mmCIF file with all atom_site columns, C-alpha atoms in Angstrom:
data_model
loop_
_atom_site.group_PDB
_atom_site.id
_atom_site.type_symbol
_atom_site.label_atom_id
_atom_site.label_alt_id
_atom_site.label_comp_id
_atom_site.label_asym_id
_atom_site.label_entity_id
_atom_site.label_seq_id
_atom_site.pdbx_PDB_ins_code
_atom_site.Cartn_x
_atom_site.Cartn_y
_atom_site.Cartn_z
_atom_site.occupancy
_atom_site.B_iso_or_equiv
_atom_site.pdbx_formal_charge
_atom_site.auth_seq_id
_atom_site.auth_comp_id
_atom_site.auth_asym_id
_atom_site.auth_atom_id
_atom_site.pdbx_PDB_model_num
ATOM 1   C CA . PRO A 1 1   ? 16.198  20.080  1.923   1.00 42.00 ? 1   PRO A CA 1
ATOM 2   C CA . ARG A 1 2   ? 13.556  17.018  2.282   1.00 53.00 ? 2   ARG A CA 1
ATOM 3   C CA . ALA A 1 3   ? 11.420  16.884  5.326   1.00 52.00 ? 3   ALA A CA 1
ATOM 4   C CA . ARG A 1 4   ? 12.356  14.135  7.518   1.00 53.00 ? 4   ARG A CA 1
ATOM 5   C CA . ARG A 1 5   ? 9.192   11.742  8.297   1.00 52.00 ? 5   ARG A CA 1
ATOM 6   C CA . SER A 1 6   ? 8.598   12.282  11.928  1.00 50.00 ? 6   SER A CA 1
ATOM 7   C CA . SER A 1 7   ? 8.181   8.249   12.866  1.00 51.00 ? 7   SER A CA 1
ATOM 8   C CA . CYS A 1 8   ? 11.339  7.468   11.422  1.00 63.00 ? 8   CYS A CA 1
ATOM 9   C CA . ARG A 1 9   ? 11.762  4.665   13.894  1.00 56.00 ? 9   ARG A CA 1
ATOM 10  C CA . TYR A 1 10  ? 15.421  5.062   15.496  1.00 54.00 ? 10  TYR A CA 1
ATOM 11  C CA . HIS A 1 11  ? 16.153  8.738   14.700  1.00 55.00 ? 11  HIS A CA 1
ATOM 12  C CA . ASP A 1 12  ? 16.523  9.987   18.389  1.00 55.00 ? 12  ASP A CA 1
ATOM 13  C CA . GLN A 1 13  ? 18.687  7.334   19.314  1.00 55.00 ? 13  GLN A CA 1
ATOM 14  C CA . ALA A 1 14  ? 20.683  7.618   16.013  1.00 52.00 ? 14  ALA A CA 1
ATOM 15  C CA . SER A 1 15  ? 21.317  11.258  16.659  1.00 52.00 ? 15  SER A CA 1
ATOM 16  C CA . ARG A 1 16  ? 23.618  10.262  20.077  1.00 52.00 ? 16  ARG A CA 1
ATOM 17  C CA . VAL A 1 17  ? 25.573  7.476   18.054  1.00 51.00 ? 17  VAL A CA 1
ATOM 18  C CA . LYS A 1 18  ? 26.377  9.379   14.850  1.00 51.00 ? 18  LYS A CA 1
ATOM 19  C CA . ASN A 1 19  ? 29.929  9.318   15.138  1.00 50.00 ? 19  ASN A CA 1
ATOM 20  C CA . SER A 1 20  ? 30.637  5.625   16.342  1.00 54.00 ? 20  SER A CA 1
ATOM 21  C CA . HIS A 1 21  ? 32.517  3.375   14.513  1.00 48.00 ? 21  HIS A CA 1
ATOM 22  C CA . ALA A 1 22  ? 29.231  1.344   14.006  1.00 51.00 ? 22  ALA A CA 1
ATOM 23  C CA . THR A 1 23  ? 27.795  4.284   12.327  1.00 51.00 ? 23  THR A CA 1
ATOM 24  C CA . ARG A 1 24  ? 30.829  4.592   9.834   1.00 52.00 ? 24  ARG A CA 1
ATOM 25  C CA . CYS A 1 25  ? 30.417  0.752   9.061   1.00 51.00 ? 25  CYS A CA 1
ATOM 26  C CA . LEU A 1 26  ? 26.733  1.218   8.296   1.00 50.00 ? 26  LEU A CA 1
ATOM 27  C CA . LEU A 1 27  ? 27.170  4.057   5.982   1.00 49.00 ? 27  LEU A CA 1
ATOM 28  C CA . SER A 1 28  ? 29.380  2.529   3.685   1.00 52.00 ? 28  SER A CA 1
ATOM 29  C CA . ILE A 1 29  ? 27.849  1.269   0.839   1.00 53.00 ? 29  ILE A CA 1
ATOM 30  C CA . GLU A 1 30  ? 31.062  1.502   -0.759  1.00 49.00 ? 30  GLU A CA 1
ATOM 31  C CA . LYS A 1 31  ? 32.740  -1.835  -2.074  1.00 48.00 ? 31  LYS A CA 1
ATOM 32  C CA . SER A 1 32  ? 34.571  -3.010  1.353   1.00 47.00 ? 32  SER A CA 1
ATOM 33  C CA . LYS A 1 33  ? 37.475  -5.250  1.671   1.00 45.00 ? 33  LYS A CA 1
ATOM 34  C CA . GLN A 1 34  ? 34.957  -7.800  3.050   1.00 54.00 ? 34  GLN A CA 1
ATOM 35  C CA . ILE A 1 35  ? 32.976  -7.786  -0.616  1.00 57.00 ? 35  ILE A CA 1
ATOM 36  C CA . ASN A 1 36  ? 33.926  -6.802  -3.555  1.00 71.00 ? 36  ASN A CA 1
ATOM 37  C CA . PHE A 1 37  ? 30.238  -5.467  -4.778  1.00 76.00 ? 37  PHE A CA 1
ATOM 38  C CA . TYR A 1 38  ? 27.566  -3.206  -3.980  1.00 84.00 ? 38  TYR A CA 1
ATOM 39  C CA . SER A 1 39  ? 24.871  -4.426  -1.162  1.00 88.00 ? 39  SER A CA 1
ATOM 40  C CA . LEU A 1 40  ? 21.693  -3.548  -0.238  1.00 91.00 ? 40  LEU A CA 1
ATOM 41  C CA . ALA A 1 41  ? 23.176  -3.414  3.732   1.00 87.00 ? 41  ALA A CA 1
ATOM 42  C CA . GLY A 1 42  ? 24.349  0.233   3.234   1.00 86.00 ? 42  GLY A CA 1
ATOM 43  C CA . TYR A 1 43  ? 20.523  1.149   3.326   1.00 91.00 ? 43  TYR A CA 1
ATOM 44  C CA . PHE A 1 44  ? 20.213  0.297   6.795   1.00 90.00 ? 44  PHE A CA 1
ATOM 45  C CA . SER A 1 45  ? 21.718  3.423   7.823   1.00 88.00 ? 45  SER A CA 1
ATOM 46  C CA . LEU A 1 46  ? 18.769  5.202   6.588   1.00 91.00 ? 46  LEU A CA 1
ATOM 47  C CA . PHE A 1 47  ? 16.342  2.735   8.088   1.00 92.00 ? 47  PHE A CA 1
ATOM 48  C CA . SER A 1 48  ? 18.149  3.754   11.255  1.00 88.00 ? 48  SER A CA 1
ATOM 49  C CA . GLY A 1 49  ? 18.333  7.341   10.881  1.00 88.00 ? 49  GLY A CA 1
ATOM 50  C CA . LEU A 1 50  ? 21.810  7.336   10.992  1.00 86.00 ? 50  LEU A CA 1
ATOM 51  C CA . ALA A 1 51  ? 22.664  8.979   8.046   1.00 88.00 ? 51  ALA A CA 1
ATOM 52  C CA . THR A 1 52  ? 22.876  12.941  7.406   1.00 87.00 ? 52  THR A CA 1
ATOM 53  C CA . GLU A 1 53  ? 21.084  14.488  4.690   1.00 89.00 ? 53  GLU A CA 1
ATOM 54  C CA . LYS A 1 54  ? 24.412  14.585  2.751   1.00 90.00 ? 54  LYS A CA 1
ATOM 55  C CA . GLN A 1 55  ? 25.155  10.757  3.188   1.00 88.00 ? 55  GLN A CA 1
ATOM 56  C CA . ALA A 1 56  ? 21.305  9.961   2.663   1.00 90.00 ? 56  ALA A CA 1
ATOM 57  C CA . THR A 1 57  ? 21.360  11.553  -0.662  1.00 90.00 ? 57  THR A CA 1
ATOM 58  C CA . SER A 1 58  ? 24.748  9.907   -1.711  1.00 89.00 ? 58  SER A CA 1
ATOM 59  C CA . ILE A 1 59  ? 23.423  6.632   -0.763  1.00 89.00 ? 59  ILE A CA 1
ATOM 60  C CA . ILE A 1 60  ? 20.042  7.094   -2.695  1.00 90.00 ? 60  ILE A CA 1
ATOM 61  C CA . PHE A 1 61  ? 21.983  8.313   -5.780  1.00 90.00 ? 61  PHE A CA 1
ATOM 62  C CA . LYS A 1 62  ? 23.283  4.674   -5.855  1.00 91.00 ? 62  LYS A CA 1
ATOM 63  C CA . LEU A 1 63  ? 19.750  3.166   -5.950  1.00 94.00 ? 63  LEU A CA 1
ATOM 64  C CA . ASN A 1 64  ? 19.635  2.491   -9.674  1.00 94.00 ? 64  ASN A CA 1
ATOM 65  C CA . ILE A 1 65  ? 22.529  0.064   -8.975  1.00 93.00 ? 65  ILE A CA 1
ATOM 66  C CA . PHE A 1 66  ? 19.869  -2.447  -7.241  1.00 95.00 ? 66  PHE A CA 1
ATOM 67  C CA . GLU A 1 67  ? 16.459  -1.108  -8.893  1.00 96.00 ? 67  GLU A CA 1
ATOM 68  C CA . LYS A 1 68  ? 15.153  -3.446  -11.775 1.00 96.00 ? 68  LYS A CA 1
ATOM 69  C CA . GLU A 1 69  ? 12.149  -4.082  -12.997 1.00 96.00 ? 69  GLU A CA 1
ATOM 70  C CA . GLY A 1 70  ? 10.813  -6.444  -10.209 1.00 96.00 ? 70  GLY A CA 1
ATOM 71  C CA . GLY A 1 71  ? 11.952  -4.531  -7.252  1.00 97.00 ? 71  GLY A CA 1
ATOM 72  C CA . LEU A 1 72  ? 15.295  -4.310  -5.600  1.00 97.00 ? 72  LEU A CA 1
ATOM 73  C CA . ALA A 1 73  ? 18.167  -6.728  -6.054  1.00 94.00 ? 73  ALA A CA 1
ATOM 74  C CA . CYS A 1 74  ? 20.156  -7.454  -2.827  1.00 91.00 ? 74  CYS A CA 1
ATOM 75  C CA . THR A 1 75  ? 23.515  -6.876  -4.666  1.00 88.00 ? 75  THR A CA 1
ATOM 76  C CA . GLU A 1 76  ? 24.672  -5.285  -8.052  1.00 87.00 ? 76  GLU A CA 1
ATOM 77  C CA . ILE A 1 77  ? 24.927  -8.317  -10.690 1.00 84.00 ? 77  ILE A CA 1
ATOM 78  C CA . LYS A 1 78  ? 28.603  -8.781  -9.662  1.00 81.00 ? 78  LYS A CA 1
ATOM 79  C CA . GLY A 1 79  ? 27.189  -10.147 -6.731  1.00 70.00 ? 79  GLY A CA 1
ATOM 80  C CA . MET A 1 80  ? 25.721  -13.093 -8.281  1.00 73.00 ? 80  MET A CA 1
ATOM 81  C CA . ALA A 1 81  ? 27.180  -16.491 -7.698  1.00 73.00 ? 81  ALA A CA 1
ATOM 82  C CA . GLU A 1 82  ? 25.596  -20.172 -7.434  1.00 69.00 ? 82  GLU A CA 1
ATOM 83  C CA . GLY A 1 83  ? 23.847  -20.757 -4.071  1.00 68.00 ? 83  GLY A CA 1
ATOM 84  C CA . ILE A 1 84  ? 24.358  -16.995 -2.668  1.00 71.00 ? 84  ILE A CA 1
ATOM 85  C CA . GLN A 1 85  ? 20.737  -16.406 -2.227  1.00 76.00 ? 85  GLN A CA 1
ATOM 86  C CA . TRP A 1 86  ? 21.741  -13.187 -0.820  1.00 78.00 ? 86  TRP A CA 1
ATOM 87  C CA . GLY A 1 87  ? 22.776  -11.798 -4.273  1.00 81.00 ? 87  GLY A CA 1
ATOM 88  C CA . TYR A 1 88  ? 21.736  -10.720 -7.477  1.00 84.00 ? 88  TYR A CA 1
ATOM 89  C CA . PRO A 1 89  ? 19.221  -11.333 -8.557  1.00 89.00 ? 89  PRO A CA 1
ATOM 90  C CA . ASN A 1 90  ? 17.025  -12.111 -5.753  1.00 89.00 ? 90  ASN A CA 1
ATOM 91  C CA . GLY A 1 91  ? 14.680  -9.475  -3.898  1.00 93.00 ? 91  GLY A CA 1
ATOM 92  C CA . TRP A 1 92  ? 13.791  -10.177 -0.453  1.00 92.00 ? 92  TRP A CA 1
ATOM 93  C CA . ALA A 1 93  ? 10.876  -8.371  1.041   1.00 93.00 ? 93  ALA A CA 1
ATOM 94  C CA . PRO A 1 94  ? 12.709  -7.323  4.419   1.00 93.00 ? 94  PRO A CA 1
ATOM 95  C CA . LEU A 1 95  ? 15.449  -5.902  2.505   1.00 95.00 ? 95  LEU A CA 1
ATOM 96  C CA . HIS A 1 96  ? 12.438  -4.271  0.388   1.00 97.00 ? 96  HIS A CA 1
ATOM 97  C CA . PHE A 1 97  ? 11.055  -2.905  3.878   1.00 96.00 ? 97  PHE A CA 1
ATOM 98  C CA . ILE A 1 98  ? 14.447  -1.345  5.001   1.00 95.00 ? 98  ILE A CA 1
ATOM 99  C CA . VAL A 1 99  ? 15.006  0.389   2.210   1.00 96.00 ? 99  VAL A CA 1
ATOM 100 C CA . THR A 1 100 ? 11.218  1.877   1.350   1.00 96.00 ? 100 THR A CA 1
ATOM 101 C CA . GLU A 1 101 ? 11.153  2.814   4.960   1.00 95.00 ? 101 GLU A CA 1
ATOM 102 C CA . GLY A 1 102 ? 14.497  4.031   4.902   1.00 94.00 ? 102 GLY A CA 1
ATOM 103 C CA . LEU A 1 103 ? 13.880  6.129   1.838   1.00 95.00 ? 103 LEU A CA 1
ATOM 104 C CA . LEU A 1 104 ? 10.728  7.495   3.758   1.00 93.00 ? 104 LEU A CA 1
ATOM 105 C CA . CYS A 1 105 ? 12.682  8.483   6.527   1.00 91.00 ? 105 CYS A CA 1
ATOM 106 C CA . TYR A 1 106 ? 14.809  11.151  4.308   1.00 93.00 ? 106 TYR A CA 1
ATOM 107 C CA . GLY A 1 107 ? 11.492  12.294  2.384   1.00 92.00 ? 107 GLY A CA 1
ATOM 108 C CA . PHE A 1 108 ? 12.044  10.152  -0.794  1.00 93.00 ? 108 PHE A CA 1
ATOM 109 C CA . LYS A 1 109 ? 8.504   9.276   -1.253  1.00 93.00 ? 109 LYS A CA 1
ATOM 110 C CA . GLU A 1 110 ? 8.263   9.456   -5.159  1.00 94.00 ? 110 GLU A CA 1
ATOM 111 C CA . ASP A 1 111 ? 11.179  6.476   -5.019  1.00 95.00 ? 111 ASP A CA 1
ATOM 112 C CA . THR A 1 112 ? 9.788   4.279   -2.427  1.00 95.00 ? 112 THR A CA 1
ATOM 113 C CA . ASP A 1 113 ? 5.939   4.277   -4.279  1.00 94.00 ? 113 ASP A CA 1
ATOM 114 C CA . ARG A 1 114 ? 8.010   3.324   -7.573  1.00 95.00 ? 114 ARG A CA 1
ATOM 115 C CA . ILE A 1 115 ? 10.146  0.392   -5.420  1.00 97.00 ? 115 ILE A CA 1
ATOM 116 C CA . ARG A 1 116 ? 6.580   -0.738  -3.711  1.00 96.00 ? 116 ARG A CA 1
ATOM 117 C CA . ARG A 1 117 ? 4.667   -1.153  -7.299  1.00 95.00 ? 117 ARG A CA 1
ATOM 118 C CA . LYS A 1 118 ? 7.487   -2.761  -8.777  1.00 96.00 ? 118 LYS A CA 1
ATOM 119 C CA . TRP A 1 119 ? 7.615   -5.466  -6.002  1.00 95.00 ? 119 TRP A CA 1
ATOM 120 C CA . LEU A 1 120 ? 3.676   -5.434  -5.494  1.00 95.00 ? 120 LEU A CA 1
ATOM 121 C CA . MET A 1 121 ? 3.788   -6.512  -9.356  1.00 95.00 ? 121 MET A CA 1
ATOM 122 C CA . ASN A 1 122 ? 6.680   -8.875  -9.239  1.00 94.00 ? 122 ASN A CA 1
ATOM 123 C CA . CYS A 1 123 ? 5.114   -10.648 -6.132  1.00 94.00 ? 123 CYS A CA 1
ATOM 124 C CA . SER A 1 124 ? 1.627   -10.835 -7.901  1.00 94.00 ? 124 SER A CA 1
ATOM 125 C CA . LEU A 1 125 ? 3.135   -12.158 -10.904 1.00 93.00 ? 125 LEU A CA 1
ATOM 126 C CA . ASN A 1 126 ? 5.127   -14.636 -9.316  1.00 91.00 ? 126 ASN A CA 1
ATOM 127 C CA . PHE A 1 127 ? 2.147   -15.958 -6.988  1.00 91.00 ? 127 PHE A CA 1
ATOM 128 C CA . MET A 1 128 ? -0.158  -16.386 -10.292 1.00 92.00 ? 128 MET A CA 1
ATOM 129 C CA . ARG A 1 129 ? 2.698   -18.305 -11.881 1.00 91.00 ? 129 ARG A CA 1
ATOM 130 C CA . ASN A 1 130 ? 3.378   -20.616 -9.098  1.00 89.00 ? 130 ASN A CA 1
ATOM 131 C CA . GLN A 1 131 ? 0.681   -20.154 -6.373  1.00 89.00 ? 131 GLN A CA 1
ATOM 132 C CA . ASN A 1 132 ? 3.379   -19.263 -3.857  1.00 87.00 ? 132 ASN A CA 1
ATOM 133 C CA . TRP A 1 133 ? 4.296   -16.503 -1.581  1.00 88.00 ? 133 TRP A CA 1
ATOM 134 C CA . ASP A 1 134 ? 8.140   -17.308 -1.679  1.00 86.00 ? 134 ASP A CA 1
ATOM 135 C CA . GLU A 1 135 ? 10.636  -16.187 0.430   1.00 85.00 ? 135 GLU A CA 1
ATOM 136 C CA . LYS A 1 136 ? 12.839  -14.403 -2.413  1.00 87.00 ? 136 LYS A CA 1
ATOM 137 C CA . ILE A 1 137 ? 11.824  -13.467 -6.096  1.00 90.00 ? 137 ILE A CA 1
ATOM 138 C CA . SER A 1 138 ? 14.145  -12.848 -9.031  1.00 91.00 ? 138 SER A CA 1
ATOM 139 C CA . VAL A 1 139 ? 13.734  -8.854  -9.595  1.00 94.00 ? 139 VAL A CA 1
ATOM 140 C CA . ASP A 1 140 ? 15.785  -9.207  -12.937 1.00 93.00 ? 140 ASP A CA 1
ATOM 141 C CA . PHE A 1 141 ? 13.228  -10.706 -15.170 1.00 90.00 ? 141 PHE A CA 1
ATOM 142 C CA . THR A 1 142 ? 16.255  -12.108 -17.533 1.00 91.00 ? 142 THR A CA 1
ATOM 143 C CA . TYR A 1 143 ? 17.485  -14.766 -14.669 1.00 84.00 ? 143 TYR A CA 1
ATOM 144 C CA . GLN A 1 144 ? 15.894  -17.027 -12.176 1.00 82.00 ? 144 GLN A CA 1
ATOM 145 C CA . LYS A 1 145 ? 16.232  -16.726 -8.689  1.00 77.00 ? 145 LYS A CA 1
ATOM 146 C CA . ILE A 1 146 ? 18.866  -18.391 -6.792  1.00 73.00 ? 146 ILE A CA 1
ATOM 147 C CA . ASP A 1 147 ? 18.575  -20.776 -3.947  1.00 70.00 ? 147 ASP A CA 1
ATOM 148 C CA . ASP A 1 148 ? 20.720  -21.194 -1.554  1.00 68.00 ? 148 ASP A CA 1
ATOM 149 C CA . ILE A 1 149 ? 22.241  -24.929 -1.736  1.00 72.00 ? 149 ILE A CA 1
ATOM 150 C CA . ARG A 1 150 ? 22.051  -25.611 2.050   1.00 67.00 ? 150 ARG A CA 1
ATOM 151 C CA . TYR A 1 151 ? 18.442  -25.742 2.879   1.00 66.00 ? 151 TYR A CA 1
ATOM 152 C CA . PRO A 1 152 ? 15.488  -25.528 0.793   1.00 67.00 ? 152 PRO A CA 1
ATOM 153 C CA . HIS A 1 153 ? 13.776  -22.750 -0.624  1.00 65.00 ? 153 HIS A CA 1
ATOM 154 C CA . GLN A 1 154 ? 10.928  -21.717 1.444   1.00 70.00 ? 154 GLN A CA 1
ATOM 155 C CA . LYS A 1 155 ? 7.613   -21.578 -0.745  1.00 70.00 ? 155 LYS A CA 1
ATOM 156 C CA . ILE A 1 156 ? 5.239   -19.436 1.840   1.00 69.00 ? 156 ILE A CA 1
ATOM 157 C CA . THR A 1 157 ? 6.989   -17.244 3.980   1.00 75.00 ? 157 THR A CA 1
ATOM 158 C CA . SER A 1 158 ? 4.877   -14.748 6.013   1.00 83.00 ? 158 SER A CA 1
ATOM 159 C CA . TRP A 1 159 ? 7.772   -11.910 5.692   1.00 87.00 ? 159 TRP A CA 1
ATOM 160 C CA . THR A 1 160 ? 6.570   -11.746 1.819   1.00 89.00 ? 160 THR A CA 1
ATOM 161 C CA . ILE A 1 161 ? 2.728   -11.922 2.565   1.00 90.00 ? 161 ILE A CA 1
ATOM 162 C CA . PHE A 1 162 ? 2.996   -9.060  5.137   1.00 92.00 ? 162 PHE A CA 1
ATOM 163 C CA . LEU A 1 163 ? 5.037   -6.767  2.771   1.00 92.00 ? 163 LEU A CA 1
ATOM 164 C CA . PHE A 1 164 ? 2.690   -7.307  0.270   1.00 92.00 ? 164 PHE A CA 1
ATOM 165 C CA . LYS A 1 165 ? -0.356  -6.152  2.118   1.00 93.00 ? 165 LYS A CA 1
ATOM 166 C CA . TYR A 1 166 ? 1.705   -3.459  3.873   1.00 94.00 ? 166 TYR A CA 1
ATOM 167 C CA . PHE A 1 167 ? 2.779   -2.109  0.205   1.00 94.00 ? 167 PHE A CA 1
ATOM 168 C CA . TYR A 1 168 ? -0.505  -2.195  -0.981  1.00 92.00 ? 168 TYR A CA 1
ATOM 169 C CA . GLU A 1 169 ? -2.276  -0.749  1.922   1.00 91.00 ? 169 GLU A CA 1
ATOM 170 C CA . GLU A 1 170 ? 0.212   2.080   1.934   1.00 91.00 ? 170 GLU A CA 1
ATOM 171 C CA . LEU A 1 171 ? -0.340  2.674   -1.849  1.00 89.00 ? 171 LEU A CA 1
ATOM 172 C CA . LEU A 1 172 ? -4.480  2.221   -1.470  1.00 84.00 ? 172 LEU A CA 1
ATOM 173 C CA . ILE A 1 173 ? -4.717  5.003   1.578   1.00 80.00 ? 173 ILE A CA 1
ATOM 174 C CA . GLU A 1 174 ? -2.905  7.527   -0.828  1.00 72.00 ? 174 GLU A CA 1
ATOM 175 C CA . ASN A 1 175 ? -4.545  6.534   -4.227  1.00 68.00 ? 175 ASN A CA 1
ATOM 176 C CA . PRO A 1 176 ? -7.961  4.970   -3.366  1.00 63.00 ? 176 PRO A CA 1
ATOM 177 C CA . ILE A 1 177 ? -9.384  2.973   -5.981  1.00 58.00 ? 177 ILE A CA 1
ATOM 178 C CA . ILE A 1 178 ? -13.352 3.345   -6.336  1.00 44.00 ? 178 ILE A CA 1
ATOM 179 C CA . ILE A 1 179 ? -14.425 -0.292  -6.567  1.00 37.00 ? 179 ILE A CA 1
ATOM 180 C CA . SER A 1 180 ? -18.167 -0.595  -7.917  1.00 35.00 ? 180 SER A CA 1
ATOM 181 C CA . SER A 1 181 ? -20.288 -2.904  -5.564  1.00 38.00 ? 181 SER A CA 1
ATOM 182 C CA . LYS A 1 182 ? -23.070 -3.051  -8.747  1.00 40.00 ? 182 LYS A CA 1
ATOM 183 C CA . LYS A 1 183 ? -22.964 -6.542  -10.100 1.00 43.00 ? 183 LYS A CA 1
ATOM 184 C CA . SER A 1 184 ? -21.652 -7.114  -13.311 1.00 38.00 ? 184 SER A CA 1
ATOM 185 C CA . ASN A 1 185 ? -23.783 -7.675  -16.353 1.00 40.00 ? 185 ASN A CA 1
ATOM 186 C CA . LEU A 1 186 ? -22.081 -10.371 -17.851 1.00 38.00 ? 186 LEU A CA 1
ATOM 187 C CA . ASP A 1 187 ? -23.758 -13.874 -17.628 1.00 39.00 ? 187 ASP A CA 1
ATOM 188 C CA . LEU A 1 188 ? -21.045 -15.921 -16.604 1.00 36.00 ? 188 LEU A CA 1
ATOM 189 C CA . LYS A 1 189 ? -22.808 -19.277 -17.195 1.00 40.00 ? 189 LYS A CA 1
ATOM 190 C CA . LYS A 1 190 ? -22.987 -18.789 -21.104 1.00 35.00 ? 190 LYS A CA 1
#
């Protein structure tokens, strides 16, 4: 069994409510009657510490449904619809935070780091392309992000900036990059 991270945010509180109805709802990553597709909402049970080790492994086994080259999609492709911004192919910083912190709570460090690297790369590419820290980014590079028709797309959002910085620092702490302070021999004026 994997070692749980000691800083799993709500582990103590979660141990008191594991058999409640709310817990059963949180643990359900299976298709429900309300929605007919898989969603990252099931990963809140990892973030909160409510899942048992067996349940966590089962939920993590389904990560491939959501994981794309640019990070995690909110839903499986079946959840894609015009005007549904919390569906496929969109990735959102808050959900990346919830999922990766949940994975860490249950000792899935390798999965966490892989997802972090994908999200960092995608945010970097997106920023270079349009000079914005968008609230949502397509994680499947064959599709464009889907905006909600009810309100305008937010081009600069603190949660995207915060998560980019947080993921970068977390990866840097474990894999320090040595940056030379020497000046380049290149003469940029030529």
